[in-house]
Every structure is written in structure tokens, then in C-alpha cells.
Amino acid sequence: VGRQMFDLIRDLNVIDKYLEAAYVHREAFDGTCDDAFDHEDSDDEEGTMMDNNNNNGEPLGTKIRGCTMGMGGHAAFASILWSAPASDPTTGETTDFYGALGELPADVLLLFGSADSWCTPAVAKRMHATLADRRGGVDDDGDDDDGSDGISPAERYVSVENAGHCPNHEAPAAVASVLLRWIGASRRSEVTLVSAERSRIKEQWGDAVLREVSIEESRNLGMVDR
């Protein structure tokens, strides 16, 4: 059964359907444009990605299919399909995703495409709120945090408008602009991740718009989304 499912899910037509659901812009994965994963695109003076539309990209579905053809592809698929439930490493007790997330002792940046039909904005907001409820861990200056200094690990959520499930691929310039600020910050809870002049960023197939979501907005979820 596992082998039949593996062969079905890696069929090019099936992969294409998954990609259609995952992306806002078909030209981001169908080979119409050069793939940012394959080429070093030059940047303009403002740091936005230049339009390098040479019409010679390889479809992403073909690349995904190619990754399944080598040794170990089926075994990797099976390990995901039949993996054991997550457990607490200290107690061994089974936990769910949000339970494990709430124990994560590190700064976390959430970057989600606003048009993600799988990990929807409601999922991102619940993750954001769960992270904000943490106490202790490692604070954003890298020290162990027992909560005595009033500093907890940082958690920030940036929505990438006009992008789907793979914003790092569909909006690479926008994602990079946020990541560079986050990585270079000494105080990640305070750094400006989205400035007014850099909220709209040019991508090959249209502008991506960045918006930071406040914790107040993330906590204001309806009963269905919770």
C-alpha cells in the first residue's frame, strides 16, 4: 500500500495539482520564469529582485519528481507517513503540535503566505499566540532565561500578501528582506521587520506586500479557528 501511495503522489499530474493549491502564481512553478533556486538573480539598487524572465526555467514539478527517483525516496516517504506521535523528550509523554510549540525555548519568526490554503492565517495566528504564552527558555540576547528579568523568547509573525504555501520560493526577495533584519538583530523582540518604505517588494510575477501581525490580532481568533 505504501509503495502504491508513493507512486501515485509523485505522479507529475498529481504534483502539479498540489502545486496549483500551494501557489498563487502558476508562473512561479511551471517553468515560465527562471527559478530563483537555480540562478543567482541580480538585485537593483533598492534591493528588490530584478525581473529575469528568460523563459527557460525547469518546472518545479519535474524537480520534485526527480528527487523521488533516487535511493531512499520511498523509505523517506514511509517514515513520514508512519512516524510515531510527537512526545515530550523529558517525560516521554505524547504531545500535540501546539503543546510542543509552547515548550520551544528560542526566538521564533513566523513567515506565512496570506493565501496559504493549508497553513492558513488562522493556523499562523494560533502558533503566534501559543508562542507568546511561553515563559523561560532562551531570550533574544542568547542567554538562558528563567523569567526573572522579564524577558521571554521573541515571537514575531509577518504575513506575506500575494503568496501561498511557499513564500520563500514565490516571494524570495520579500522573505529575504525580513530574514536579514531578523538574523542581524540583537533584540529580535524590538527590531523593525517591516518598514513603511519596504512593505511592498517587487517579485518576478508581481508585488509581494509584507505586513506584521500583532499579538492582539493573533489572539482574536474566532471559535472555529481555535
Tab-separated table of C-alpha atoms in Angstrom:
chain	number	residue	atom	x	y	z
A	1	VAL	CA	0.000	0.000	0.000
A	2	GLY	CA	2.779	2.398	0.906
A	3	ARG	CA	4.524	1.882	-2.427
A	4	GLN	CA	1.301	2.419	-4.379
A	5	MET	CA	0.609	5.655	-2.491
A	6	PHE	CA	4.196	6.794	-3.088
A	7	ASP	CA	3.947	6.167	-6.833
A	8	LEU	CA	0.585	7.916	-7.000
A	9	ILE	CA	1.628	11.017	-5.096
A	10	ARG	CA	4.786	11.505	-7.162
A	11	ASP	CA	2.926	11.354	-10.470
A	12	LEU	CA	3.597	14.598	-12.360
A	13	ASN	CA	-0.106	15.396	-12.750
A	14	VAL	CA	-0.700	14.898	-9.015
A	15	ILE	CA	2.329	17.034	-8.147
A	16	ASP	CA	1.004	19.753	-10.463
A	17	LYS	CA	-2.352	19.742	-8.651
A	18	TYR	CA	-0.596	20.096	-5.303
A	19	LEU	CA	1.460	23.000	-6.624
A	20	GLU	CA	-1.643	24.723	-8.003
A	21	ALA	CA	-3.101	24.598	-4.496
A	22	ALA	CA	0.135	25.762	-2.878
A	23	TYR	CA	0.977	28.756	-5.102
A	24	VAL	CA	-0.842	31.961	-6.010
A	25	HIS	CA	1.114	32.414	-9.251
A	26	ARG	CA	1.381	29.450	-11.599
A	27	GLU	CA	4.332	31.048	-13.394
A	28	ALA	CA	6.289	30.687	-10.150
A	29	PHE	CA	6.464	26.900	-10.615
A	30	ASP	CA	5.568	25.960	-14.209
A	31	GLY	CA	8.897	26.871	-15.813
A	32	THR	CA	7.659	30.101	-17.377
A	33	CYS	CA	10.237	32.126	-15.423
A	34	ASP	CA	13.737	31.427	-14.252
A	35	ASP	CA	13.696	29.709	-10.884
A	36	ALA	CA	15.299	31.626	-8.012
A	37	PHE	CA	16.547	28.253	-6.708
A	38	ASP	CA	18.600	27.737	-9.889
A	39	HIS	CA	20.041	31.146	-10.714
A	40	GLU	CA	21.738	33.998	-8.925
A	41	ASP	CA	19.433	36.899	-9.723
A	42	SER	CA	20.984	40.336	-9.564
A	43	ASP	CA	19.435	42.922	-7.273
A	44	ASP	CA	18.631	46.505	-8.132
A	45	GLU	CA	19.869	49.409	-6.038
A	46	GLU	CA	16.847	49.190	-3.717
A	47	GLY	CA	17.402	45.505	-3.014
A	48	THR	CA	14.387	44.220	-4.947
A	49	MET	CA	14.724	41.216	-7.224
A	50	MET	CA	15.218	42.079	-10.872
A	51	ASP	CA	12.869	40.586	-13.447
A	52	ASN	CA	14.908	37.801	-15.060
A	53	ASN	CA	12.169	36.392	-17.265
A	54	ASN	CA	14.173	34.340	-19.764
A	55	ASN	CA	11.501	31.631	-20.202
A	56	ASN	CA	13.976	28.797	-19.744
A	57	GLY	CA	13.173	27.521	-16.257
A	58	GLU	CA	12.523	23.870	-15.485
A	59	PRO	CA	9.078	23.158	-13.986
A	60	LEU	CA	9.210	22.684	-10.230
A	61	GLY	CA	7.099	19.535	-10.528
A	62	THR	CA	9.810	17.902	-12.624
A	63	LYS	CA	12.396	18.736	-9.965
A	64	ILE	CA	10.203	17.334	-7.205
A	65	ARG	CA	9.632	14.163	-9.211
A	66	GLY	CA	13.389	13.895	-9.755
A	67	CYS	CA	14.022	13.954	-6.004
A	68	THR	CA	11.915	10.807	-5.610
A	69	MET	CA	13.840	8.788	-8.182
A	70	GLY	CA	16.994	8.131	-6.168
A	71	MET	CA	17.755	5.637	-3.460
A	72	GLY	CA	15.813	6.175	-0.255
A	73	GLY	CA	12.884	8.156	-1.679
A	74	HIS	CA	10.254	5.598	-0.764
A	75	ALA	CA	11.790	4.980	2.673
A	76	ALA	CA	11.703	8.708	3.451
A	77	PHE	CA	8.053	8.890	2.378
A	78	ALA	CA	7.160	5.873	4.537
A	79	SER	CA	8.950	7.314	7.583
A	80	ILE	CA	6.780	10.437	7.372
A	81	LEU	CA	3.578	8.524	6.768
A	82	TRP	CA	4.016	6.116	9.662
A	83	SER	CA	6.104	8.125	12.090
A	84	ALA	CA	5.279	7.894	15.794
A	85	PRO	CA	3.353	10.725	17.503
A	86	ALA	CA	5.427	13.551	18.941
A	87	SER	CA	6.479	13.091	22.555
A	88	ASP	CA	7.968	15.231	25.297
A	89	PRO	CA	11.717	14.418	25.399
A	90	THR	CA	11.852	14.881	29.183
A	91	THR	CA	8.810	12.822	30.146
A	92	GLY	CA	8.238	10.619	27.121
A	93	GLU	CA	4.555	11.525	27.173
A	94	THR	CA	2.742	12.043	23.874
A	95	THR	CA	2.082	15.675	22.973
A	96	ASP	CA	0.420	17.503	20.114
A	97	PHE	CA	1.954	20.131	17.831
A	98	TYR	CA	0.862	23.145	19.861
A	99	GLY	CA	1.953	21.524	23.116
A	100	ALA	CA	5.449	21.002	21.700
A	101	LEU	CA	5.480	24.506	20.199
A	102	GLY	CA	4.668	26.062	23.550
A	103	GLU	CA	7.792	24.484	25.031
A	104	LEU	CA	10.174	25.760	22.341
A	105	PRO	CA	12.909	27.740	24.166
A	106	ALA	CA	14.089	30.001	21.337
A	107	ASP	CA	13.232	33.114	19.351
A	108	VAL	CA	10.765	32.301	16.560
A	109	LEU	CA	9.937	34.202	13.374
A	110	LEU	CA	6.752	33.109	11.585
A	111	LEU	CA	6.624	33.954	7.861
A	112	PHE	CA	3.406	32.793	6.194
A	113	GLY	CA	1.877	33.471	2.807
A	114	SER	CA	-1.521	35.081	3.349
A	115	ALA	CA	-3.035	32.918	0.584
A	116	ASP	CA	-1.767	29.633	2.042
A	117	SER	CA	-4.716	27.264	1.768
A	118	TRP	CA	-3.125	24.600	4.024
A	119	CYS	CA	-1.382	26.550	6.787
A	120	THR	CA	-3.960	29.332	6.783
A	121	PRO	CA	-3.609	32.690	8.566
A	122	ALA	CA	-5.687	31.199	11.391
A	123	VAL	CA	-3.022	28.497	11.874
A	124	ALA	CA	-0.274	31.117	11.902
A	125	LYS	CA	-2.177	33.218	14.444
A	126	ARG	CA	-2.708	30.243	16.732
A	127	MET	CA	1.012	29.451	16.525
A	128	HIS	CA	1.821	33.093	17.294
A	129	ALA	CA	-0.466	33.146	20.333
A	130	THR	CA	0.900	29.815	21.579
A	131	LEU	CA	4.474	31.092	21.336
A	132	ALA	CA	3.543	34.323	23.121
A	133	ASP	CA	2.308	32.306	26.104
A	134	ARG	CA	5.746	30.779	26.709
A	135	ARG	CA	7.805	31.526	29.790
A	136	GLY	CA	11.513	30.908	30.209
A	137	GLY	CA	13.842	29.422	27.595
A	138	VAL	CA	16.488	31.406	25.737
A	139	ASP	CA	15.825	35.131	25.427
A	140	ASP	CA	16.636	37.240	22.394
A	141	ASP	CA	20.134	38.154	23.583
A	142	GLY	CA	21.057	34.467	23.638
A	143	ASP	CA	21.131	33.938	27.413
A	144	ASP	CA	19.269	31.332	29.407
A	145	ASP	CA	16.054	32.938	30.592
A	146	ASP	CA	14.433	31.993	33.861
A	147	GLY	CA	11.887	34.777	33.504
A	148	SER	CA	13.414	36.797	36.347
A	149	ASP	CA	14.475	39.646	34.056
A	150	GLY	CA	11.043	39.887	32.469
A	151	ILE	CA	12.393	38.783	29.079
A	152	SER	CA	10.975	35.764	27.281
A	153	PRO	CA	11.927	34.403	23.864
A	154	ALA	CA	10.812	36.616	20.994
A	155	GLU	CA	7.978	35.624	18.666
A	156	ARG	CA	7.031	37.667	15.586
A	157	TYR	CA	4.608	36.950	12.756
A	158	VAL	CA	4.919	38.528	9.314
A	159	SER	CA	2.295	37.850	6.651
A	160	VAL	CA	3.410	37.835	3.009
A	161	GLU	CA	0.469	39.050	0.952
A	162	ASN	CA	0.160	37.709	-2.615
A	163	ALA	CA	1.979	34.464	-1.738
A	164	GLY	CA	0.861	30.961	-0.847
A	165	HIS	CA	2.349	27.965	0.962
A	166	CYS	CA	5.943	28.547	-0.201
A	167	PRO	CA	6.676	32.259	0.298
A	168	ASN	CA	10.429	31.629	0.308
A	169	HIS	CA	10.064	30.452	-3.311
A	170	GLU	CA	7.144	32.556	-4.505
A	171	ALA	CA	8.313	35.791	-2.839
A	172	PRO	CA	12.067	35.298	-2.214
A	173	ALA	CA	13.010	38.987	-2.165
A	174	ALA	CA	10.279	39.822	0.345
A	175	VAL	CA	11.172	36.901	2.608
A	176	ALA	CA	14.888	37.733	2.442
A	177	SER	CA	14.262	41.356	3.434
A	178	VAL	CA	12.576	40.205	6.657
A	179	LEU	CA	15.020	37.393	7.401
A	180	LEU	CA	18.065	39.637	7.075
A	181	ARG	CA	16.670	42.061	9.638
A	182	TRP	CA	15.708	39.236	11.987
A	183	ILE	CA	19.057	37.430	11.760
A	184	GLY	CA	21.069	40.621	12.223
A	185	ALA	CA	19.072	41.931	15.194
A	186	SER	CA	20.451	41.910	18.716
A	187	ARG	CA	16.957	42.473	20.147
A	188	ARG	CA	14.573	40.475	17.993
A	189	SER	CA	11.549	41.455	20.028
A	190	GLU	CA	12.146	45.113	19.155
A	191	VAL	CA	13.695	45.211	15.646
A	192	THR	CA	11.594	46.729	12.858
A	193	LEU	CA	10.935	43.854	10.458
A	194	VAL	CA	8.604	45.674	8.064
A	195	SER	CA	9.183	49.363	7.424
A	196	ALA	CA	6.728	51.615	5.595
A	197	GLU	CA	9.105	52.156	2.669
A	198	ARG	CA	9.887	48.432	2.299
A	199	SER	CA	6.448	46.861	2.766
A	200	ARG	CA	5.865	46.377	-0.987
A	201	ILE	CA	8.580	44.405	-2.793
A	202	LYS	CA	8.856	43.556	-6.478
A	203	GLU	CA	8.927	39.880	-7.427
A	204	GLN	CA	9.067	38.351	-10.913
A	205	TRP	CA	5.284	37.871	-11.139
A	206	GLY	CA	4.003	40.798	-9.128
A	207	ASP	CA	4.477	42.730	-5.920
A	208	ALA	CA	4.545	40.989	-2.554
A	209	VAL	CA	3.268	43.023	0.381
A	210	LEU	CA	4.621	42.486	3.888
A	211	ARG	CA	2.518	43.050	6.994
A	212	GLU	CA	3.437	42.323	10.585
A	213	VAL	CA	0.558	40.837	12.559
A	214	SER	CA	0.222	41.992	16.164
A	215	ILE	CA	-0.220	39.565	19.024
A	216	GLU	CA	-3.547	41.259	19.778
A	217	GLU	CA	-4.801	40.337	16.297
A	218	SER	CA	-3.481	36.788	16.639
A	219	ARG	CA	-5.241	36.286	19.954
A	220	ASN	CA	-8.536	37.495	18.494
A	221	LEU	CA	-9.442	34.191	16.840
A	222	GLY	CA	-12.984	33.017	16.405
A	223	MET	CA	-14.182	29.773	17.972
A	224	VAL	CA	-13.991	27.920	14.653
A	225	ASP	CA	-10.361	28.911	14.080
A	226	ARG	CA	-9.338	27.847	17.561
